[in-house]
Coordinates of C-alpha atoms and ligand atoms in Angstrom, one line a residue:
M1 CA 124.8 101.6 101.7
T2 CA 122.3 100.4 104.2
T3 CA 120.0 103.1 105.5
S4 CA 118.0 101.6 108.3
E5 CA 114.7 101.4 106.4
N6 CA 114.0 98.4 108.6
P7 CA 111.9 99.8 111.4
K8 CA 111.7 98.2 114.8
E9 CA 108.0 97.5 115.5
T10 CA 106.5 100.3 113.4
P11 CA 102.8 100.5 114.2
A12 CA 100.4 99.9 111.3
S13 CA 99.6 103.0 109.3
N14 CA 95.9 102.8 109.9
G15 CA 94.8 106.2 111.3
L16 CA 92.8 108.9 109.7
F17 CA 95.9 111.0 109.2
D18 CA 97.5 108.2 107.2
Q19 CA 94.7 108.5 104.6
T20 CA 94.7 110.4 101.4
P21 CA 91.4 111.5 99.8
E22 CA 91.9 108.5 97.4
T23 CA 92.3 105.8 100.1
L24 CA 89.5 107.4 102.2
S25 CA 87.0 107.5 99.4
E26 CA 87.8 103.9 98.5
L27 CA 86.9 102.9 102.1
L28 CA 83.8 105.0 102.2
K29 CA 82.7 103.5 98.8
Q30 CA 83.1 100.0 100.3
W31 CA 80.7 101.1 103.1
G32 CA 78.2 102.3 100.5
E33 CA 78.6 106.0 101.4
P34 CA 78.1 108.7 98.7
A35 CA 81.2 110.2 97.1
F36 CA 80.9 113.6 98.8
R37 CA 81.4 112.2 102.3
C38 CA 85.2 112.1 101.7
K39 CA 85.3 115.8 101.0
Q40 CA 83.2 116.5 104.1
I41 CA 85.5 114.5 106.3
V42 CA 88.7 116.0 104.9
E43 CA 87.3 119.5 105.3
W44 CA 86.4 118.8 108.9
V45 CA 89.9 117.6 109.6
Y46 CA 92.1 120.0 107.8
E47 CA 90.0 123.1 107.2
Q48 CA 87.8 123.2 110.3
G49 CA 90.5 121.6 112.5
V50 CA 88.1 119.5 114.6
T51 CA 89.8 116.9 116.9
T52 CA 87.0 114.3 117.3
Y53 CA 84.6 112.5 115.0
D54 CA 81.7 113.7 117.2
E55 CA 82.3 117.2 115.9
M56 CA 81.6 116.2 112.3
T57 CA 78.0 117.1 112.7
N58 CA 76.9 116.5 109.0
L59 CA 77.8 112.8 109.3
S60 CA 75.3 110.3 110.7
K61 CA 76.0 109.0 114.2
S62 CA 76.5 105.5 112.9
L63 CA 79.1 106.6 110.3
R64 CA 81.0 108.6 113.0
L65 CA 81.0 105.4 115.1
L66 CA 82.2 103.3 112.3
L67 CA 84.9 105.8 111.5
A68 CA 86.1 105.9 115.1
E69 CA 86.3 102.1 115.2
T70 CA 88.1 101.8 111.9
L71 CA 90.3 104.8 111.6
P72 CA 91.6 106.2 114.9
F73 CA 91.8 110.0 114.7
Y74 CA 94.1 111.9 117.1
Q75 CA 96.2 109.1 118.6
S76 CA 98.5 111.0 120.8
T77 CA 98.1 112.3 124.4
I78 CA 99.7 115.6 125.3
V79 CA 101.9 114.7 128.2
K80 CA 103.7 118.1 128.5
D81 CA 103.2 121.6 127.1
Q82 CA 106.1 124.0 127.7
C83 CA 106.6 127.6 126.7
A84 CA 110.1 129.2 126.5
S85 CA 110.9 132.8 127.3
D86 CA 111.3 133.5 123.5
G87 CA 107.7 132.2 122.8
T88 CA 108.8 128.8 121.5
R89 CA 106.3 126.2 122.6
K90 CA 106.9 122.6 122.9
L91 CA 104.6 119.6 123.2
L92 CA 105.5 116.2 124.4
L93 CA 103.2 113.6 122.8
A94 CA 102.8 110.0 123.9
W95 CA 101.6 107.3 121.5
A96 CA 99.6 104.2 122.4
D97 CA 102.7 102.0 122.6
G98 CA 104.4 104.4 125.1
A99 CA 106.8 105.9 122.6
T100 CA 106.9 109.7 122.8
S101 CA 107.6 112.5 120.3
E102 CA 108.1 116.2 120.7
C103 CA 107.0 118.9 118.4
V104 CA 107.7 122.5 118.6
M105 CA 106.0 125.8 117.5
I106 CA 108.6 128.5 116.8
P107 CA 107.3 132.1 116.5
D108 CA 109.5 134.4 114.5
G109 CA 108.0 137.7 113.5
V110 CA 104.9 136.8 111.5
R111 CA 106.1 133.3 110.9
R112 CA 104.9 130.3 112.8
T113 CA 107.1 127.2 112.3
A114 CA 106.4 123.7 113.3
C115 CA 109.4 121.5 114.0
I116 CA 108.5 117.8 113.8
S117 CA 110.1 114.4 114.3
T118 CA 110.2 111.5 112.0
Q119 CA 111.5 108.7 114.2
V120 CA 111.5 107.8 117.9
G121 CA 115.2 108.1 118.7
C122 CA 117.7 108.2 115.8
P123 CA 119.8 105.4 114.2
V124 CA 122.7 107.7 113.2
G125 CA 124.2 108.7 116.6
C126 CA 126.1 111.9 115.8
V127 CA 128.5 112.5 118.6
F128 CA 127.2 116.0 119.5
C129 CA 123.4 115.2 119.4
A130 CA 121.2 113.9 122.2
S131 CA 118.7 112.3 119.8
G132 CA 120.8 109.4 118.8
L133 CA 122.3 108.6 122.1
D134 CA 119.9 105.7 122.7
G135 CA 119.7 104.6 119.0
L136 CA 116.5 104.1 117.1
Q137 CA 113.4 103.0 119.0
R138 CA 111.1 102.9 116.1
Q139 CA 109.9 104.7 113.0
L140 CA 107.0 107.1 113.2
T141 CA 104.1 106.5 110.7
A142 CA 103.1 109.1 108.2
G143 CA 100.0 109.8 110.3
Q144 CA 102.0 110.3 113.4
I145 CA 104.3 112.8 111.6
I146 CA 101.3 114.6 110.3
E147 CA 99.6 114.6 113.7
Q148 CA 102.5 116.5 115.2
A149 CA 102.1 119.2 112.5
M150 CA 98.4 119.4 113.3
R151 CA 99.0 119.7 117.1
V152 CA 101.4 122.5 116.4
R153 CA 98.9 124.2 114.1
E154 CA 96.4 124.0 116.9
M155 CA 98.9 125.8 119.2
A156 CA 99.5 128.5 116.6
Q157 CA 95.7 129.1 116.7
A158 CA 94.7 132.4 115.0
D159 CA 98.3 132.9 113.7
R160 CA 98.4 130.6 110.7
L161 CA 101.1 128.0 110.6
S162 CA 103.5 129.2 107.9
N163 CA 106.4 126.8 107.8
V164 CA 107.1 123.1 108.7
V165 CA 110.7 121.8 109.2
F166 CA 111.5 118.2 109.6
M167 CA 114.3 118.9 112.0
G168 CA 113.1 117.1 115.1
L169 CA 114.2 113.7 116.3
G170 CA 115.3 111.2 113.7
E171 CA 116.7 111.0 110.2
P172 CA 113.8 111.8 107.8
L173 CA 115.4 110.1 104.8
S174 CA 115.8 106.8 106.7
N175 CA 112.1 106.8 107.1
Y176 CA 111.7 107.8 103.5
A177 CA 108.2 106.7 102.5
N178 CA 106.5 108.0 105.7
T179 CA 108.4 111.3 105.4
V180 CA 107.4 111.9 101.8
H181 CA 103.8 110.9 102.5
A182 CA 103.7 113.4 105.4
V183 CA 105.3 116.1 103.2
R184 CA 102.6 115.6 100.5
T185 CA 99.8 115.9 103.0
I186 CA 101.3 119.0 104.7
N187 CA 101.7 120.5 101.2
A188 CA 98.4 119.5 99.7
E189 CA 95.6 122.0 99.2
W190 CA 93.2 119.6 100.8
G191 CA 95.7 119.0 103.7
L192 CA 97.6 121.6 105.7
N193 CA 98.1 123.6 102.6
I194 CA 101.6 124.8 103.4
G195 CA 103.6 125.9 100.3
A196 CA 106.4 123.5 99.3
R197 CA 108.9 126.3 99.7
K198 CA 107.9 126.7 103.3
I199 CA 108.7 123.0 104.0
T200 CA 112.3 121.9 104.9
V201 CA 113.5 118.4 105.2
S202 CA 116.9 118.1 106.9
T203 CA 119.1 115.1 106.3
V204 CA 122.4 113.9 107.7
G205 CA 123.2 113.0 104.0
L206 CA 121.9 109.9 102.3
P207 CA 122.8 110.5 98.6
T208 CA 120.5 107.8 97.2
Q209 CA 117.5 109.1 99.0
M210 CA 118.4 112.7 98.2
R211 CA 118.2 111.8 94.5
K212 CA 115.0 110.0 95.0
L213 CA 113.6 113.0 96.8
A214 CA 114.7 115.2 93.9
D215 CA 112.6 113.0 91.6
E216 CA 109.5 113.4 93.7
K217 CA 108.7 116.7 91.9
L218 CA 108.3 118.6 95.2
Q219 CA 109.6 122.1 95.5
I220 CA 110.6 121.6 99.2
T221 CA 113.9 122.9 100.7
L222 CA 116.5 120.2 101.3
A223 CA 118.8 120.9 104.2
L224 CA 122.1 118.9 104.3
S225 CA 123.8 118.6 107.7
L226 CA 127.4 119.0 106.7
H227 CA 129.1 120.1 109.9
A228 CA 132.6 119.7 108.5
P229 CA 134.5 120.8 105.4
N230 CA 136.4 117.5 104.9
D231 CA 135.6 113.8 105.2
E232 CA 138.1 113.1 108.1
L233 CA 136.5 115.6 110.4
R234 CA 133.0 114.8 109.3
R235 CA 133.6 111.1 110.2
E236 CA 134.6 112.1 113.7
L237 CA 131.2 113.8 114.2
I238 CA 128.8 111.7 112.1
P239 CA 129.1 107.9 112.3
W240 CA 127.2 107.4 109.0
A241 CA 129.7 109.6 107.2
D242 CA 131.9 106.5 107.1
R243 CA 129.7 105.3 104.3
V244 CA 129.6 108.4 102.2
T245 CA 132.0 111.1 101.0
I246 CA 131.4 114.8 100.9
S247 CA 132.0 114.6 97.1
E248 CA 129.1 112.1 96.8
L249 CA 126.9 114.5 98.8
V250 CA 127.9 117.4 96.5
D251 CA 126.8 115.3 93.5
A252 CA 123.5 114.5 95.1
A253 CA 122.9 118.1 96.1
N254 CA 123.7 119.2 92.5
Y255 CA 121.2 116.6 91.3
Y256 CA 118.6 118.1 93.7
F257 CA 119.2 121.5 92.3
E258 CA 119.0 120.4 88.7
K259 CA 115.7 118.6 89.2
T260 CA 114.0 121.1 91.5
G261 CA 115.7 124.4 90.9
R262 CA 116.1 124.7 94.7
E263 CA 119.4 125.5 96.3
V264 CA 120.4 123.1 99.0
T265 CA 120.8 124.6 102.5
L266 CA 124.0 123.4 104.2
E267 CA 123.7 123.2 107.9
Y268 CA 127.0 123.7 109.9
I269 CA 126.9 123.3 113.7
L270 CA 129.7 125.4 115.3
L271 CA 131.4 123.2 117.9
G272 CA 134.0 125.2 119.9
G273 CA 137.5 124.1 119.1
K274 CA 136.3 121.3 116.8
N275 CA 135.1 122.7 113.5
D276 CA 135.3 126.5 114.0
S277 CA 138.8 127.3 112.9
R278 CA 139.8 129.8 110.2
E279 CA 141.0 126.9 108.1
C280 CA 137.6 125.2 108.4
A281 CA 135.9 128.4 107.3
R282 CA 138.3 128.7 104.3
D283 CA 137.7 125.1 103.3
L284 CA 134.0 125.4 103.8
A285 CA 133.8 128.5 101.6
K286 CA 135.7 126.6 98.9
M287 CA 133.6 123.5 98.9
S288 CA 130.3 125.3 99.1
K289 CA 131.2 126.7 95.6
W290 CA 131.0 123.1 94.2
M291 CA 127.2 123.4 94.4
R292 CA 124.3 125.9 94.5
S293 CA 123.9 126.3 98.2
N294 CA 123.5 128.6 101.1
I295 CA 124.9 128.0 104.6
N296 CA 123.2 128.1 108.0
L297 CA 125.7 128.3 110.8
I298 CA 124.2 126.9 114.0
P299 CA 126.0 127.7 117.2
Y300 CA 126.0 124.5 119.2
N301 CA 123.3 124.1 121.9
P302 CA 125.2 122.2 124.6
V303 CA 123.9 118.8 125.7
D304 CA 124.4 117.5 129.2
G305 CA 127.1 114.9 129.4
L306 CA 128.5 115.6 125.9
P307 CA 132.0 117.1 125.6
F308 CA 131.2 119.9 123.2
E309 CA 130.5 123.6 123.7
C310 CA 129.3 126.6 121.8
P311 CA 132.2 128.8 120.4
A312 CA 132.6 132.3 121.8
D313 CA 130.5 135.0 120.0
E314 CA 133.6 136.4 118.4
T315 CA 134.5 133.1 116.9
V316 CA 131.0 132.7 115.4
E317 CA 131.3 136.2 114.0
M318 CA 134.8 135.5 112.6
F319 CA 133.6 132.3 110.9
H320 CA 130.6 134.0 109.5
S321 CA 132.5 137.0 108.1
M322 CA 135.2 134.7 106.5
L323 CA 132.4 133.0 104.6
R324 CA 130.7 136.2 103.6
E325 CA 134.0 137.8 102.5
R326 CA 134.4 134.8 100.1
G327 CA 131.0 135.5 98.6
V328 CA 129.1 132.7 100.4
N329 CA 125.5 133.3 101.3
A330 CA 125.7 132.4 105.0
H331 CA 123.5 133.2 108.0
V332 CA 123.9 132.5 111.7
R333 CA 120.7 130.8 113.0
A334 CA 119.8 131.2 116.6
S335 CA 118.9 128.0 118.5
R336 CA 115.5 128.6 120.0
G337 CA 113.8 127.5 123.2
S338 CA 117.1 126.8 125.0
D339 CA 115.5 127.3 128.4
I340 CA 113.1 124.4 127.7
D341 CA 115.8 121.9 126.8
G342 CA 116.3 123.3 123.3
A343 CA 118.8 120.9 122.0
C344 CA 117.9 117.7 120.1
G345 CA 117.0 114.8 122.4
Q346 CA 117.6 116.7 125.6
L347 CA 114.2 116.6 127.1
R348 CA 113.8 113.0 126.1
R349 CA 116.8 112.1 128.2
R350 CA 115.6 114.2 131.1
E351 CA 111.9 113.2 130.9
G352 CA 112.1 109.8 129.3
S353 CA 110.8 111.5 126.1
D354 CA 112.1 112.5 122.7
F355 CA 113.2 115.8 121.5
I356 CA 114.0 118.1 118.7
S357 CA 116.5 120.6 117.5
I358 CA 115.1 123.9 116.8
T359 CA 116.5 126.3 114.3
T360 CA 114.6 129.0 112.4
P361 CA 114.1 128.0 108.8
D362 CA 115.4 129.7 105.7
E363 CA 112.9 131.9 103.9
S364 CA 113.3 131.7 100.2
Ligands
SAH1 N1 118.7 114.0 111.3 C1 118.5 115.1 110.5 C2 117.4 116.0 111.0 C3 117.2 116.2 112.5 S1 118.5 117.1 113.3 C4 119.8 115.9 110.4 O1 120.8 115.5 111.2 O2 119.9 116.8 109.6 C5 118.3 118.7 112.7 C6 119.5 119.6 112.9 O3 119.8 119.9 114.2 C7 120.8 119.0 112.3 O4 121.5 119.9 111.5 C8 121.5 118.6 113.5 O5 122.9 118.5 113.3 C9 121.2 119.8 114.5 N2 121.5 119.5 115.9 C10 121.5 118.4 116.6 N3 121.8 118.6 117.9 C11 122.1 119.9 118.0 C12 122.5 120.7 119.1 N4 122.8 120.2 120.3 N5 122.7 122.0 118.8 C13 122.5 122.6 117.6 N6 122.0 121.8 116.6 C14 121.9 120.5 116.7
SF4_2 FE1 120.2 111.9 114.2 FE2 120.3 114.3 113.0 FE3 120.8 114.0 115.7 FE4 122.5 113.1 113.8 S1 121.9 115.2 114.2 S2 121.9 111.9 115.7 S3 121.2 112.4 112.2 S4 118.9 113.6 114.7

C-alpha cells in the first residue's frame, strides 16, 4: 500500500535539533574544533535548556556566529499560548514558511506530558477528525518535531517533562524516518532523556511501518487507532482502512509485541450512535483477545461542522463495563483542554493553524 511518504515541500533538515552527536561532531571536526565542543553544545541545548547560541558562553564568539549561520537553533515563533481551566497549556508555533504546529503540555498529577505533531495537516482524513479536513500540507522535519517537545519542556519548567505522546496533528508512521529520528533524540540520554516506556506513538494503522518500528529496538508504546471492531464500520470512519484489514493490523500488533514485549494500546473513540452499541462492545472485547493489548476509550471531542457527538455518560459507562466484564483491560481517557479547542485540528481551522488531540497517556 502507498503511505504518503512523499512530502509536499518538506524543508531541509538542517537545524541544530536535526543533529545527532555524530553529525554535529563531524561538522565541528571539519571546522577544526576540538572533539569536546560537541558535548558542550549538546549539554547547553538539552541539559541547560538554553534557547540561543549567545548563551553558550564557553564557546568563542566566532564559533557561535558560525553555528548560528550554519545550523539554525529554535526556528519557530510562538504565535499563541493558551491555558485551559484544567491546566492544559497549548502553544501555537509558526515556522519560517508560514506553516503552523501546535504542541500541548498536559499536567496530570505529577506527570507532565507533551503532545506533539508530526505533520502539517494529515493525509488520512478520518471523518470525525478536524486534522485531516484540509489534507496534508507538508511533513515536519525531525528537528521541528523535537523543537515542539523542547518548547513544551520549557513550559513545564521546574516540573520535569515526564511523557511524550505523538498524538498531535498528522500520521506519525507516514512521516516514518523523521518520527523515529525524533523518538531517538527524545529518548536519548544526551537528548531529552525521556524513558522509552514514557513515549507513545499513535498510528491510524500502517502494518508495514508498525513492523518496521518493532524492528527499531525501541521500547516505546505503540497506540493503534482502531475505532471499530469490524472492517466495514472502520472503513466508514477511516479512509485508509480501505487498504488494510483489522486482521492485518492484529498480525502487525502481535509482531510488535513479540519484538518489543510491549502490549499495544488500542484507541477507540466513542462516537454517539455510531460505534458505541452493545454489539460493538461485544465484538471489540472478542477481537482484542487476538493480541496482547489494552484499550483506551476516548469519548469523542466534538468538532464544529462534523456530524458526530459524544455518547451519553451512561453509554460510555455501559461500553466500558461490558469490556471489563469480559476481562479486557480498558480505561476511559478524558479528553483534555476542551475549552481551548481540545479536539484535533480545531484551533487550526479557527485560527488558520494546526492542532492536536489530547488524551492522557497510558502509564505502564
Ligand atoms: N494520526 C494518528 C495520531 C494522531 S490522532 C492516529 O490517528 O492515531 C491521535 C488520536 O486522537 C487518535 O486516536 C485519533 O483518532 C484521536 N482523535 C482525533 N480527533 C478526535 C476527536 N475529535 N476527539 C477525540 N479523539 C480524537
Ligand atoms: Fe489523521 Fe489521526 Fe486525525 Fe485520522 S485521526 S485524520 S490519522 S490525525
